[in-house]
Structure formats: structure tokens, C-alpha cells
CSV table of C-alpha atoms and ligand atoms in Angstrom, one decimal:
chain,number,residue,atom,x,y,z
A,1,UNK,CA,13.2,-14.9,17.6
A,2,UNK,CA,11.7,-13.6,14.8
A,3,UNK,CA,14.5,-11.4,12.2
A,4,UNK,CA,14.0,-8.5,10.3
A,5,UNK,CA,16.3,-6.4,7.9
A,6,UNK,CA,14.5,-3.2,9.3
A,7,UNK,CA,12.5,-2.7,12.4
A,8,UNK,CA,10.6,0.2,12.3
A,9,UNK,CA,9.0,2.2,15.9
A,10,UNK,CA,5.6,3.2,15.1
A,11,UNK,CA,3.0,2.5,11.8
A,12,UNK,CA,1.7,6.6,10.8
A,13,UNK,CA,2.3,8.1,7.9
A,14,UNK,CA,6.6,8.1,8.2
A,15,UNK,CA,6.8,4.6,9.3
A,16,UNK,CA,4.2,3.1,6.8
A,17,UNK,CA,5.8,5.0,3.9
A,18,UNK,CA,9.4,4.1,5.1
A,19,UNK,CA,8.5,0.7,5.2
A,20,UNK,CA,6.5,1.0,1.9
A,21,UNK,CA,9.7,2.3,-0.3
A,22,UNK,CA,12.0,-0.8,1.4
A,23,UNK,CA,9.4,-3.6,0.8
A,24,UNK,CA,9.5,-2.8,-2.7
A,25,UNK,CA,13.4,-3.0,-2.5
A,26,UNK,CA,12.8,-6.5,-1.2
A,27,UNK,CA,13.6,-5.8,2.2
A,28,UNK,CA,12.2,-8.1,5.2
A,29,UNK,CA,10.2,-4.8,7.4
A,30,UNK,CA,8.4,-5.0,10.6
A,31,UNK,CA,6.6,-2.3,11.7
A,32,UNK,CA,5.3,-1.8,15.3
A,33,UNK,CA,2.4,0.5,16.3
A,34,UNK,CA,1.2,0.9,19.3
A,35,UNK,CA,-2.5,1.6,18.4
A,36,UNK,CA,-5.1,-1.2,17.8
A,37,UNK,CA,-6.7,1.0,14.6
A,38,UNK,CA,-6.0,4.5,13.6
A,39,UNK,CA,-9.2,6.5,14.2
A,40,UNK,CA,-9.5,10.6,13.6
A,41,UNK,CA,-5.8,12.0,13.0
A,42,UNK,CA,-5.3,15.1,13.8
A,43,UNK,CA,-3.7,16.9,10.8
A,44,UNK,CA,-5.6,18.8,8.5
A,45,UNK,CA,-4.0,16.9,5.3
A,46,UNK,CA,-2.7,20.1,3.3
A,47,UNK,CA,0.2,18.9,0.9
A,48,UNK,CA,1.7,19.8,-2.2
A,49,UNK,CA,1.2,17.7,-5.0
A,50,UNK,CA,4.8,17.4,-5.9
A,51,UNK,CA,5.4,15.0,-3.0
A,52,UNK,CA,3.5,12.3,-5.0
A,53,UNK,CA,7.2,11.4,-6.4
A,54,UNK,CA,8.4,10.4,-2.7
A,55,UNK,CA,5.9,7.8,-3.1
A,56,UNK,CA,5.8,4.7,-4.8
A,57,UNK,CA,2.2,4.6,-5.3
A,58,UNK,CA,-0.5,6.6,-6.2
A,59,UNK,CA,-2.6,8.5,-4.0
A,60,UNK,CA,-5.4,10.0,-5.7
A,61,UNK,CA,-8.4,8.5,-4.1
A,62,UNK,CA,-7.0,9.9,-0.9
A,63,UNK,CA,-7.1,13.3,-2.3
A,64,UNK,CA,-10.4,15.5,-1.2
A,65,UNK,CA,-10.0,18.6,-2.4
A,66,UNK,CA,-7.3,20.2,-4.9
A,67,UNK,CA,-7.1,23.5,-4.0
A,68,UNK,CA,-7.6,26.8,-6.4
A,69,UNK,CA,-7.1,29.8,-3.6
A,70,UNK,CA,-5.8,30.6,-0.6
A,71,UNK,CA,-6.5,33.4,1.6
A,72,UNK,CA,-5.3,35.0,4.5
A,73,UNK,CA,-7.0,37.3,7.3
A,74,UNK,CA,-6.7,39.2,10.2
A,75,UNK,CA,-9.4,38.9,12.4
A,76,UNK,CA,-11.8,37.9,10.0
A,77,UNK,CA,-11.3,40.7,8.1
A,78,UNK,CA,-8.4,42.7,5.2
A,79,UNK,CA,-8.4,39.5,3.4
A,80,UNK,CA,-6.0,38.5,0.6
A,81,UNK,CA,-6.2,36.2,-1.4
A,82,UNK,CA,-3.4,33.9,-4.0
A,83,UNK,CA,-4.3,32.2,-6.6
A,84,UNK,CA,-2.9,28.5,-6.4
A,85,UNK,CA,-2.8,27.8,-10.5
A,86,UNK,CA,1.4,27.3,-10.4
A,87,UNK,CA,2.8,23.9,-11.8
A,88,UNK,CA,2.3,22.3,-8.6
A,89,UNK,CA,-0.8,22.5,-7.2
A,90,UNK,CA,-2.2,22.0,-3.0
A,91,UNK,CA,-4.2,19.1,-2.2
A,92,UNK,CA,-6.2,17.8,0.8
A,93,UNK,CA,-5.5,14.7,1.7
A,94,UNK,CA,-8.0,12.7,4.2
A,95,UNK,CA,-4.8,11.3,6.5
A,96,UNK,CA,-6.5,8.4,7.7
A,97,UNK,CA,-7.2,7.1,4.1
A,98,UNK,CA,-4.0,7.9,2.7
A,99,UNK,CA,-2.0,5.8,6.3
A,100,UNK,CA,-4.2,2.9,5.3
A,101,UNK,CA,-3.6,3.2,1.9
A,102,UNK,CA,-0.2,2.7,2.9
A,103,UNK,CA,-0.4,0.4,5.2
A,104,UNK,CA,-2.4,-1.9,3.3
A,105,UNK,CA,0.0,-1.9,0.0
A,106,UNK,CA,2.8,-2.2,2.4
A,107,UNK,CA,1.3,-5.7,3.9
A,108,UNK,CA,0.7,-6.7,0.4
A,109,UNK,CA,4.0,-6.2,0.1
A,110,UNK,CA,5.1,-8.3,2.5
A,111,UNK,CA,5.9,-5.8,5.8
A,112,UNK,CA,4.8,-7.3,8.7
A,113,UNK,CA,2.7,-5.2,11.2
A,114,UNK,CA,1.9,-5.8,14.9
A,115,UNK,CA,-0.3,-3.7,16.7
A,116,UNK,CA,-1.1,-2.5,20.1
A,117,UNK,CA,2.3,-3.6,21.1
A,118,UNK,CA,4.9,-1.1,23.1
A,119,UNK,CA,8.5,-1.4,22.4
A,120,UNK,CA,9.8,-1.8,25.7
A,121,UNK,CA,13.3,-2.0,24.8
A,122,UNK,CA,16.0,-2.2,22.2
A,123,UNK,CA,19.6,-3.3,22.8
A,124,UNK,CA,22.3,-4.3,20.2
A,125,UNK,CA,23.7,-7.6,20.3
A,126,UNK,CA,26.5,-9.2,17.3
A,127,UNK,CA,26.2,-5.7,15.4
A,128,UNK,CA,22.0,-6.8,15.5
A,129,UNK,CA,19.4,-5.0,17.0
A,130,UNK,CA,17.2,-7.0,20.2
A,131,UNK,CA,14.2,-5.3,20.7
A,132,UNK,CA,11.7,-6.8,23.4
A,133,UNK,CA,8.0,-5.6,23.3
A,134,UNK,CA,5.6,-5.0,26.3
A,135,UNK,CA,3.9,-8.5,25.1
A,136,UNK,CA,7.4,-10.4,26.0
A,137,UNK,CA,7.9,-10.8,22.6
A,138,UNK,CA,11.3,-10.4,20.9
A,139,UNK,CA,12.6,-9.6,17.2
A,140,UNK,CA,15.7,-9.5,15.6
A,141,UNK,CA,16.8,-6.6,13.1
A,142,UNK,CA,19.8,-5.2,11.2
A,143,UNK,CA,18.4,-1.8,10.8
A,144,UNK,CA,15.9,0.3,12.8
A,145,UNK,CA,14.3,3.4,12.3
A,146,UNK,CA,12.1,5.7,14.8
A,147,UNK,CA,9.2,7.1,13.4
A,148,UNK,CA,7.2,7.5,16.8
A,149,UNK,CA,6.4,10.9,16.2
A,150,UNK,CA,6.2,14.1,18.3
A,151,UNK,CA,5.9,12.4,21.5
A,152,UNK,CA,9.2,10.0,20.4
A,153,UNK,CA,10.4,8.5,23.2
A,154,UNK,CA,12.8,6.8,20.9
A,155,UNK,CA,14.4,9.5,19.3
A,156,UNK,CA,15.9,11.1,22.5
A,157,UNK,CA,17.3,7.6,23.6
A,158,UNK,CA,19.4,7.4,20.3
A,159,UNK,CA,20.4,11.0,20.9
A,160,UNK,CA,18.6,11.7,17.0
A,161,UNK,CA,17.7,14.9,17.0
A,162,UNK,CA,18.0,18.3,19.0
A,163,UNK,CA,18.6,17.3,22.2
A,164,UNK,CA,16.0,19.7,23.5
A,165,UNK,CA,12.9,19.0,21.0
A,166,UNK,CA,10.6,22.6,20.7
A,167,UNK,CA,7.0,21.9,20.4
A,168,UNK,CA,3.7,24.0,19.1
A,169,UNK,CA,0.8,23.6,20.8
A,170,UNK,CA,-2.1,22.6,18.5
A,171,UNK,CA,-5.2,22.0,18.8
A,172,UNK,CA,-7.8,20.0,15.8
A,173,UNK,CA,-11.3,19.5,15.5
A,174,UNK,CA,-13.3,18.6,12.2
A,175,UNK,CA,-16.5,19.8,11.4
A,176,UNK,CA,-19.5,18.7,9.4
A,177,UNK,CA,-20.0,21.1,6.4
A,178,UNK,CA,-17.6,23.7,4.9
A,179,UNK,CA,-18.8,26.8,6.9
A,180,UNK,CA,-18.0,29.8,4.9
A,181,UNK,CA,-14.6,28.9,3.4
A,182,UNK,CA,-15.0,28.4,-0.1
A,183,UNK,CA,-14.7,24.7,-1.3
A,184,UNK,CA,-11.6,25.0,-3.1
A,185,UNK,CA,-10.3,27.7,-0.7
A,186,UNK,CA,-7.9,26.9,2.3
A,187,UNK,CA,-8.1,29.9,4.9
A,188,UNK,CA,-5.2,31.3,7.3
A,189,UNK,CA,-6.9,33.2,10.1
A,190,UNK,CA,-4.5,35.4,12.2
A,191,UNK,CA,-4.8,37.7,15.1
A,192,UNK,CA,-6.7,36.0,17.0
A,193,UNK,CA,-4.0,33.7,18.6
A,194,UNK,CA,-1.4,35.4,20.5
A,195,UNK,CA,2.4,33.5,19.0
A,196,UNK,CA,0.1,31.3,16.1
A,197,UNK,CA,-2.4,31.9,13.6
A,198,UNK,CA,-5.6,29.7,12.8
A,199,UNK,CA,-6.3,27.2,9.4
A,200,UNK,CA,-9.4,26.0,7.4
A,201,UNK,CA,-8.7,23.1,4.9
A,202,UNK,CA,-11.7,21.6,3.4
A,203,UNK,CA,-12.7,18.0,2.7
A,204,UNK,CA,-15.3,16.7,0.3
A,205,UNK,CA,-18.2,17.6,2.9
A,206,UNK,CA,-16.2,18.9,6.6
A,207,UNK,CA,-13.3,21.1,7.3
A,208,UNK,CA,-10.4,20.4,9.4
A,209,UNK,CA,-10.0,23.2,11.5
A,210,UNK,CA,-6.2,23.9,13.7
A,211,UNK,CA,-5.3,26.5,15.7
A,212,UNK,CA,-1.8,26.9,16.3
A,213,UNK,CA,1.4,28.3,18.7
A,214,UNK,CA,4.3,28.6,17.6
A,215,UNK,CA,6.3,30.3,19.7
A,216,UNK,CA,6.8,31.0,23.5
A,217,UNK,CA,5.5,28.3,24.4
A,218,UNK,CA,1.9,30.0,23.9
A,219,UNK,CA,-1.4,28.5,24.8
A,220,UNK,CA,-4.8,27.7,23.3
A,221,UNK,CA,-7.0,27.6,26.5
A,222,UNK,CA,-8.9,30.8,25.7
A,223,UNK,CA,-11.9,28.7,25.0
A,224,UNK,CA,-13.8,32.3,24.1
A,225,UNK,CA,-11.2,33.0,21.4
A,226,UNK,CA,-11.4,29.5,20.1
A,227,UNK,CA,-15.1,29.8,19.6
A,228,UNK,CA,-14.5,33.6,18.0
A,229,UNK,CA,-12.3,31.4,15.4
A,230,UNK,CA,-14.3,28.6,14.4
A,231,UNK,CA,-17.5,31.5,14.7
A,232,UNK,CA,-14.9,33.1,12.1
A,233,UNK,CA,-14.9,30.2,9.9
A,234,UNK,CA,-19.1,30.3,9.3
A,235,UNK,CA,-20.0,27.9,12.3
A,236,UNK,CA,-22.6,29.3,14.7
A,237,UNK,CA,-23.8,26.0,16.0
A,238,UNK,CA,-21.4,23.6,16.4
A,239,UNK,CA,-20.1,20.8,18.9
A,240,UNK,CA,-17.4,18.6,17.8
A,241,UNK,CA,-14.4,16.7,19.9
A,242,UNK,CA,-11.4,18.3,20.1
A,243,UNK,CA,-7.6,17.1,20.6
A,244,UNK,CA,-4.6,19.0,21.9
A,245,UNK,CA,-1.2,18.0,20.5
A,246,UNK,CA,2.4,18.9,21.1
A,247,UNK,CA,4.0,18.7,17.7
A,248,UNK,CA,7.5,18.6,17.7
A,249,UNK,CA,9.2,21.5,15.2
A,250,UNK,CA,12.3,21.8,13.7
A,251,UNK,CA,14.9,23.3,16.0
A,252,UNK,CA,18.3,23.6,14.5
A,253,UNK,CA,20.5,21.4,12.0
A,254,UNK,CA,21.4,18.3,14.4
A,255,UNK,CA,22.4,14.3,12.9
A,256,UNK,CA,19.1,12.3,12.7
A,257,UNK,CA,20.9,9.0,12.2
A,258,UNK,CA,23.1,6.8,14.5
A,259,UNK,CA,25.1,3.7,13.9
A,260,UNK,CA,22.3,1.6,11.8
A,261,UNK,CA,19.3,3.8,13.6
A,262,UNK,CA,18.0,6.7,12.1
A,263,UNK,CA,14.7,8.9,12.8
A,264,UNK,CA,12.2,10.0,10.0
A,265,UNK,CA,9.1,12.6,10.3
A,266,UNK,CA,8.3,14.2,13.5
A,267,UNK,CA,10.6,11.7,15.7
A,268,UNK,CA,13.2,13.7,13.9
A,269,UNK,CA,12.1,17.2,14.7
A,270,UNK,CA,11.3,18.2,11.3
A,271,UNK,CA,7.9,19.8,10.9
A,272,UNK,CA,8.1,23.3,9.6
A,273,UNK,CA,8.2,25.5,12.6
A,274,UNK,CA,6.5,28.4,10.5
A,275,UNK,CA,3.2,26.5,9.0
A,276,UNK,CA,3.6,23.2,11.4
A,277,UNK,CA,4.0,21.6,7.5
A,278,UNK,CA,5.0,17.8,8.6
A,279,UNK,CA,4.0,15.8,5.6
A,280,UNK,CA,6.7,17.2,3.0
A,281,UNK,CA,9.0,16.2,5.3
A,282,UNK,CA,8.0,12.7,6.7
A,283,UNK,CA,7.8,11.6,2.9
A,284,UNK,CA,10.8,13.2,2.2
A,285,UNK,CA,12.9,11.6,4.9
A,286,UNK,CA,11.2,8.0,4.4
A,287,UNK,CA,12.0,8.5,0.8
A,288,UNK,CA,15.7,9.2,1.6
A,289,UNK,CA,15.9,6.9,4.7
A,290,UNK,CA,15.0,3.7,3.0
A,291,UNK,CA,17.6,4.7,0.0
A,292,UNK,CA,20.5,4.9,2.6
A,293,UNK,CA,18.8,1.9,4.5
A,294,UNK,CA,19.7,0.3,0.7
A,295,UNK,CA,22.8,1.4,0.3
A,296,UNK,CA,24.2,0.4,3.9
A,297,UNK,CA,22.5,-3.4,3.2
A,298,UNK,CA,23.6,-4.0,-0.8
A,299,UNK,CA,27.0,-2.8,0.6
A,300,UNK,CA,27.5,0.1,-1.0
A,301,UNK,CA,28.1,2.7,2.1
A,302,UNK,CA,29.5,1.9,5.3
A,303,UNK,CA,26.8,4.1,7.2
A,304,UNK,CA,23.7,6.0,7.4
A,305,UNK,CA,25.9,9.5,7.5
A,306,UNK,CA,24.5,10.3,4.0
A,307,UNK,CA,20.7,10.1,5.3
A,308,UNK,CA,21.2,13.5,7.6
A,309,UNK,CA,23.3,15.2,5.5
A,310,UNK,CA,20.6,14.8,2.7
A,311,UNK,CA,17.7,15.9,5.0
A,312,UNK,CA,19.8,18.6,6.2
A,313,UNK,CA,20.7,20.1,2.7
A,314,UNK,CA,17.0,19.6,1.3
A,315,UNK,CA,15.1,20.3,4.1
A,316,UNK,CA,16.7,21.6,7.1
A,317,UNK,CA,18.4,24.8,5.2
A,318,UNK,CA,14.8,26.1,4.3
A,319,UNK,CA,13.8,25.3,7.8
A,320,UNK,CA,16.7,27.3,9.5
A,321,UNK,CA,14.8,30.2,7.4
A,322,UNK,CA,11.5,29.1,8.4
A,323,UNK,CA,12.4,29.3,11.8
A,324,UNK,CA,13.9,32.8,11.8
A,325,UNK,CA,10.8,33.8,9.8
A,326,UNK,CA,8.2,31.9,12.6
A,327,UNK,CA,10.4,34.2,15.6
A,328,UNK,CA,10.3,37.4,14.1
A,329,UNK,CA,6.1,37.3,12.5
A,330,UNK,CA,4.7,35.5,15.4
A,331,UNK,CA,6.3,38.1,17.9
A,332,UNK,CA,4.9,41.2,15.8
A,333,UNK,CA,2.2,39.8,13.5
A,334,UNK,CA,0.4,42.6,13.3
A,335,UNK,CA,3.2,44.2,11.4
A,336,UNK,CA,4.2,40.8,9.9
A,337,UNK,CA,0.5,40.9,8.4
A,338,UNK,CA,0.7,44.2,7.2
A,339,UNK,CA,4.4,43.9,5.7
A,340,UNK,CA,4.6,39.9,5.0
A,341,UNK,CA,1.4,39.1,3.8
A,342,UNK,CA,-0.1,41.4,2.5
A,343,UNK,CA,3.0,42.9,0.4
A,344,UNK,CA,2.2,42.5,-3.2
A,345,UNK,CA,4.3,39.5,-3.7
A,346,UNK,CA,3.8,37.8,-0.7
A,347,UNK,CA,0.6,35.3,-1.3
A,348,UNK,CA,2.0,34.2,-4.5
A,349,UNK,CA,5.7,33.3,-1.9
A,350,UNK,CA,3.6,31.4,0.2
A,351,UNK,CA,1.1,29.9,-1.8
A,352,UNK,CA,4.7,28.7,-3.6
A,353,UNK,CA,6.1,27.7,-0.5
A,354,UNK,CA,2.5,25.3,0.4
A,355,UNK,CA,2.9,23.9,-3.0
A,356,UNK,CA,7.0,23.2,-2.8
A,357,UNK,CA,7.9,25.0,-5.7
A,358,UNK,CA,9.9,27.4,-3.4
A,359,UNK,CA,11.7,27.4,-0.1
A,360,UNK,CA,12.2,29.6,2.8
A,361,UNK,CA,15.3,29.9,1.9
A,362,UNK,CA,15.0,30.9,-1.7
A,363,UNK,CA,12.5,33.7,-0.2
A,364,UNK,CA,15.3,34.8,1.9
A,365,UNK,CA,17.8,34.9,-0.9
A,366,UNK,CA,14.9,37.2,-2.9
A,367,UNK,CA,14.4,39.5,0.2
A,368,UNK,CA,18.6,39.7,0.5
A,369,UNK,CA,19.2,40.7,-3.4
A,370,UNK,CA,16.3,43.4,-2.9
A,371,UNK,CA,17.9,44.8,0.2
A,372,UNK,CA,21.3,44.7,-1.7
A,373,UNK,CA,20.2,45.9,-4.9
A,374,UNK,CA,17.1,48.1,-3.9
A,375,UNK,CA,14.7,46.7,-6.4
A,376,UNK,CA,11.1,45.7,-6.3
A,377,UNK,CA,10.4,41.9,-6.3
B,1,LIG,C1,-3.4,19.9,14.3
B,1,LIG,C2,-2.4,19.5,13.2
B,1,LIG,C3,-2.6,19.8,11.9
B,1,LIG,C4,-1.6,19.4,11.0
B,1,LIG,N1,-1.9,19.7,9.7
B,1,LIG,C5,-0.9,19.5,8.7
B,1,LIG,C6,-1.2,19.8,7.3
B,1,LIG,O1,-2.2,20.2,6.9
B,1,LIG,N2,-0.1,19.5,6.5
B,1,LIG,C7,1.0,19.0,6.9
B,1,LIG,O2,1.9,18.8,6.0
B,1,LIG,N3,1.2,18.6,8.1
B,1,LIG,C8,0.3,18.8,9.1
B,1,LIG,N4,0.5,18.5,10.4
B,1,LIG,C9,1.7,17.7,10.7
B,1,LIG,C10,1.6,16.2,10.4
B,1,LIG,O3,0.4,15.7,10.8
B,1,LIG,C11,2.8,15.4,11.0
B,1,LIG,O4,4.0,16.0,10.7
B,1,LIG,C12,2.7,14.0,10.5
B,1,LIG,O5,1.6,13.3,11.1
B,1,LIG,C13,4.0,13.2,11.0
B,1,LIG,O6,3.9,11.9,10.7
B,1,LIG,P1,4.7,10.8,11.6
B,1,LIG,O7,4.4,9.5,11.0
B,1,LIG,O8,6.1,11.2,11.7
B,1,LIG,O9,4.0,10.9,13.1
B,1,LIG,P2,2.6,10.4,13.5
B,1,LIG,O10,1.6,10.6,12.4
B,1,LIG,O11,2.3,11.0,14.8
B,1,LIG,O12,2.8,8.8,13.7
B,1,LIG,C14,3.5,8.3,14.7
B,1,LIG,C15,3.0,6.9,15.0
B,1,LIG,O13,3.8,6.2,15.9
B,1,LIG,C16,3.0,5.5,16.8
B,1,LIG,N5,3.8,5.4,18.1
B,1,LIG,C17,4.1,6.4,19.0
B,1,LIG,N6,4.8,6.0,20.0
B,1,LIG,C18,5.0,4.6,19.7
B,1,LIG,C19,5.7,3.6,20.4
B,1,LIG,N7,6.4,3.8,21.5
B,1,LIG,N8,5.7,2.3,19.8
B,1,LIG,C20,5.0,2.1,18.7
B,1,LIG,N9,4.3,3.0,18.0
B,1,LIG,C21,4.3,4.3,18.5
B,1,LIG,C22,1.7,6.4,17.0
B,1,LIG,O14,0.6,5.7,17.4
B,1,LIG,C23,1.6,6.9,15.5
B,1,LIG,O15,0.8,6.0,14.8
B,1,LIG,C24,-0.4,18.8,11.3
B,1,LIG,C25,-0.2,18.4,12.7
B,1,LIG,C26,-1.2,18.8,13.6
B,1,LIG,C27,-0.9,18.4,15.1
């Protein structure tokens, strides 16, 4: 039986780049995946620039589009618009370039990666993890890490997580062409989707197109109003493949680690639940999981309690915010539109929050010190 200083549950973007950042510690990794090849992923690849740093690699031939503008609608009309020129600019990343990119440095590096294989199960034996596959085979490891995503089967087993995982519905489709959203342009559409709102991020020559619920469990079978929204977007011809997905958001501050297991990306419930934003955090947490991966195995912690309190403190405080914001806009968006977005401030907040140069919770702060001292912001 083969042995392993990490074992990591599923190869996307938290699992590559988790076991990217501990090969080049000069860790042993092995990564399982599930899937024989990654084909079309559905995420529409917005991040802010300022995550490069969580990566130990550079990523700029995965980037399609660095984005100038963003603007916001309500039923494809009363548009604003932010300019995006702050220190940290948006990109679109193609996702299936930039998981291979990873992927393929990581193997170069050493990880092992077996694919199309299940883990079936996973038992701890002499302080080691045992975990058998659906292919009978078995591998030894010290640490593990679950980064099986939304539809983690893993992270419930471990208890990582909230123990009742919220989801939005999504639904993704990607279109040949940019329709009428501006090349350097992303484009939030609201009112159409009861509890969600609608995106538009542009690649070099098709747009990845979401729609979104966020909240009360809404759904996206309307398929009128889903042809209103990508009508909205400049397409009157179109025909494309669609996929549904349950992404799991964030739901509360819970522990995302165990003894010598943790959870990193969506396994751990950590997508924004106010923008569905899951690629700050994945990189984020893979960052931070294989530095308290290092620290348990050079010996200098006894545990992996550091990893959620880290998350927690950069990540899960603006979320908390996030969360609050997401219950309160998507119940009354109209008013939300009116007194959120298009206050005068507002599209430079969130064009700061999409490039990470502010959090939700630095928002709230400003919104508190206005109420308290009755000044403009
Ligand atoms: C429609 C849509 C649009 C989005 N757009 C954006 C965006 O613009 N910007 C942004 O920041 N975020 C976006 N997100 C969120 C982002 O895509 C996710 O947060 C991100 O993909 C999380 O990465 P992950 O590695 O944790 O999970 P995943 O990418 O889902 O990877 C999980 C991997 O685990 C594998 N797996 C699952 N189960 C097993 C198993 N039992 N054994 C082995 N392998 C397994 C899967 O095959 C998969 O490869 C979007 C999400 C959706 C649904």
C-alpha cells in the first residue's frame, strides 16, 4: 500500500492548488478525482487579481479578459455603471485552463493523480489514514484534505462544516460571441430572478452567462424568464447546453478542520452567499491549509486548529456580513436596487469588494459610522 504525507478528495481548483502549495514544500501528495478529464466547468471565472499571491505560480495565460467596468441593471434597464481602475483590478479567468495549469505544474512537481477513481472509504489506523478506492485500491496518508466541492460527501462525514450545508441554485451556459456586453465590461442583471440576480463575464470571444438563487431556496425553471435574460444580454438566436448546480454557500462560522483532516473550497461551505464568489476563497483556504498542513508535519503545531481559525478571521467575518446583506437585498431587491446599488457610493463598494480590496464587513463598519455619526460616505 501505497503512502502519502497528504491525501487529498477530489482534483478542481481547491484540491489542485492545495496540493500545488505542499509539493513545493516537498510534501509526498496524492490527489483523487473522480472525473476521467475536466471538460466545460461551470463558473464564469471572475476573480480579483490580488489572489495571484495565494498562488505559487503565475497565471496570466489563463487570464481572458481584465476588466475595466462593471455595470448593474434592473430589467435591462436604469443601468450604473463602476469604473474598475483601483489597485487591484477583475480578471476572467478561463477555469478549465487555469485547473490544468495547476494540475500539470503540480505533476511536475511530483503530486500523484489518479483519476476516475471513487473514494469509497477512509478509516484511521496507527494515527494514519486507510482510504480504499471503488477500484480496490488502497493508500496510506498522514494528512487528508476534502476538496470535493458542493456536492462533498466527505465534508459531512468528518463533521467539517455546517452541519446543514445551504445551497444556491445556479444555472451556466456559455455562449459564442459577447452579445451586447461590452468586452471589458462584466454585467449584473437583476429583477428578473425572484431571490438572485443574473451575470455576464466575457472571455476572449464567448460569455459565461449564470443565473443565480440565493435565497429561499428559489428556482430557475422559468425557462421564459431565462430566455428574457440571455435575450437581455444581446442574444436573439442562441442554443447552447446548459447545467444546473447546487453550490454550497457559506452558512455560519463552524470548524473546517478535524484531527489531521481539514476541508478547503466549497467542501467547506465557503462561497460568498451574496455574489456565489468561490474562487477567493478556495485559493485562500488551500493557501492556508497546506501552511498548517506544514506546520503540523515539520512539528511545529500539534494540530490543524490554526487552519479554521485563520479562515474564520479572513474570510468567514466578511461572509457573516455577506450573508446578512444576501437575506435582506434578495428579499426586497427592488428597494435594495434603488437604495444599494444605485446609491452614489455603492458601484465603487462593490466593484472594491469583486476586486478584494474591501470586505463586507468593512462596508458594514462604513454604513455603522454613517448611521452613528450622520455623515455622507
Ligand atoms: C454557475 C457558477 C458560476 C460561478 N462563477 C464564479 C465566478 O465568476 N467567480 C468565482 O469566484 N466563483 C464562481 N463560482 C464558484 C466557483 O466555481 C467554486 O467556488 C469553485 O469551483 C470551487 O472549487 P472547488 O475545487 O472547491 O470545487 P470544484 O471546482 O467543484 O471541484 C471539486 C472536484 O472534486 C471532484 N469530486 C467530487 N466528488 C469527488 C469524490 N467523491 N471523489 C473524488 N473527486 C471528487 C469533482 O469532480 C471536482 O473536480 C461559480 C459557481 C457556479 C456554479
Amino acid at each position: 500500500m501505497k503512502g502519502f504525507d497528504v491525501a487529498i478528495i477530489g482534483g478542481g481548483l481547491s484540491g489542485s492548488s492545495t496540493a500545488l502549495n505542499l509539493s513545493k514544500k516537498g510534501y509526498s501528495v496524492l490527489v483523487i478525482e473522480k472525473e476521467k478529464f475536466q471538460g466545460y466547468i461551470p463558473c464564469a471565472g471572475g476573480m480579483a487579481s490580488s489572489m495571484q499571491k495565494f498562488l505559487p505560480l503565475d497565471i496570466e495565460d489563463c487570464i481572458e479578459t481584465k476588466i475595466k467596468n462593471v455595470e448593474f441593471r434592473w430589467k435591462a434597464s436604469d443601468n450604473v455603471i463602476a469604473d474598475l481602475t483601483g489597485e487591484s483590478p477583475f480578471w476572467i479567468i478561463k477555469r478549465e485552463k487555469l485547473d490544468q495549469l495547476l494540475i500539470d505544474e503540480s505533476q511536475r512537481n511530483g503530486v500523484q493523480i489518479i483519476r476516475s477513481v471513487l473514494v469509497e472509504k477512509v478509516t484511521k489506523k496507527n494515527d494514519r489514514w486507510e482510504i480504499t478506492c471503488n477500484d480496490a485500491r488502497k493508500y496510506k496518508s498522514e494528512f487528508l484534505v476534502v476538496a470535493d466541492g458542493s456536492q462533498s460527501k466527505w465534508a459531512g462525514y468528518f463533521k467539517l462544516g455546517p452541519r446543514n450545508p445551504k445551497f444556491a441554485n445556479t444555472i451556466s451556459m456559455r455562449l459564442k460571441g459577447l452579445g451586447d456586453v461590452p468586452r471589458y465590461a462584466v454585467r449584473f442583471e437583476f429583477g428578473f430572478i425572484r431571490y438572485g440576480f443574473a451575470w455576464a463575464f466575457p472571455l476572449k470571444d464567448c460569455l459565461n452567462i449564470g443565473l443565480g438563487t440565493f435565497i429561499n431556496n428559489g428556482h430557475l425553471e422559468n425557462q421564459a424568464i431565462n430566455n428574457q435574460i440571455i435575450k437581455s444580454f444581446g442574444f436573439n438566436n442562441f442554443s447552447c447546453k446548459t447545467i444546473k448546480k447546487k453550490l454550497r454557500i457559506w452558512n455560519g462560522i463552524h470548524s473546517i478542520n478535524g484531527d489531521k483532516v481539514l476541508a478547503v473550497g466549497d467542501a467547506a461551505s465557503l462561497c460568498d452567499p451574496f455574489l456565489a464568489e468561490g474562487i477567493r476563497p478556495s485559493l485562500i483556504s488551500s493557501y492556508y491549509a497546506a501552511e498548517s498542513i506544514d506546520q503540523c508535519l515539520s512539528g511545529k503545531v500539534e494540530n490543524l486548529n490554526l487552519y479554521t481559525k485563520t479562515i474564520n478571521n479572513n474570510w468567514g467575518k466578511s461572509m457573516a456580513w455577506g450573508r446578512r446583506i444576501a437575506q435582506v437585498f434578495y428579499r426586497f431587491p427592488r428597494t435594495g436596487y434603488q437604495l444599494g446599488i444605485k446609491r452614489k457610493t455603492a458601484p465603487k463598494r462593490i466593484a472594491q469588494i469583486l476586486s478584494g480590496e474591501m470586505s463586507y464587513e468593512d462596508i458594514a463598519r462604513r454604513v455603522i459610522l454613517r448611521l452613528l455619526t450622520k455623515r455622507g460616505d
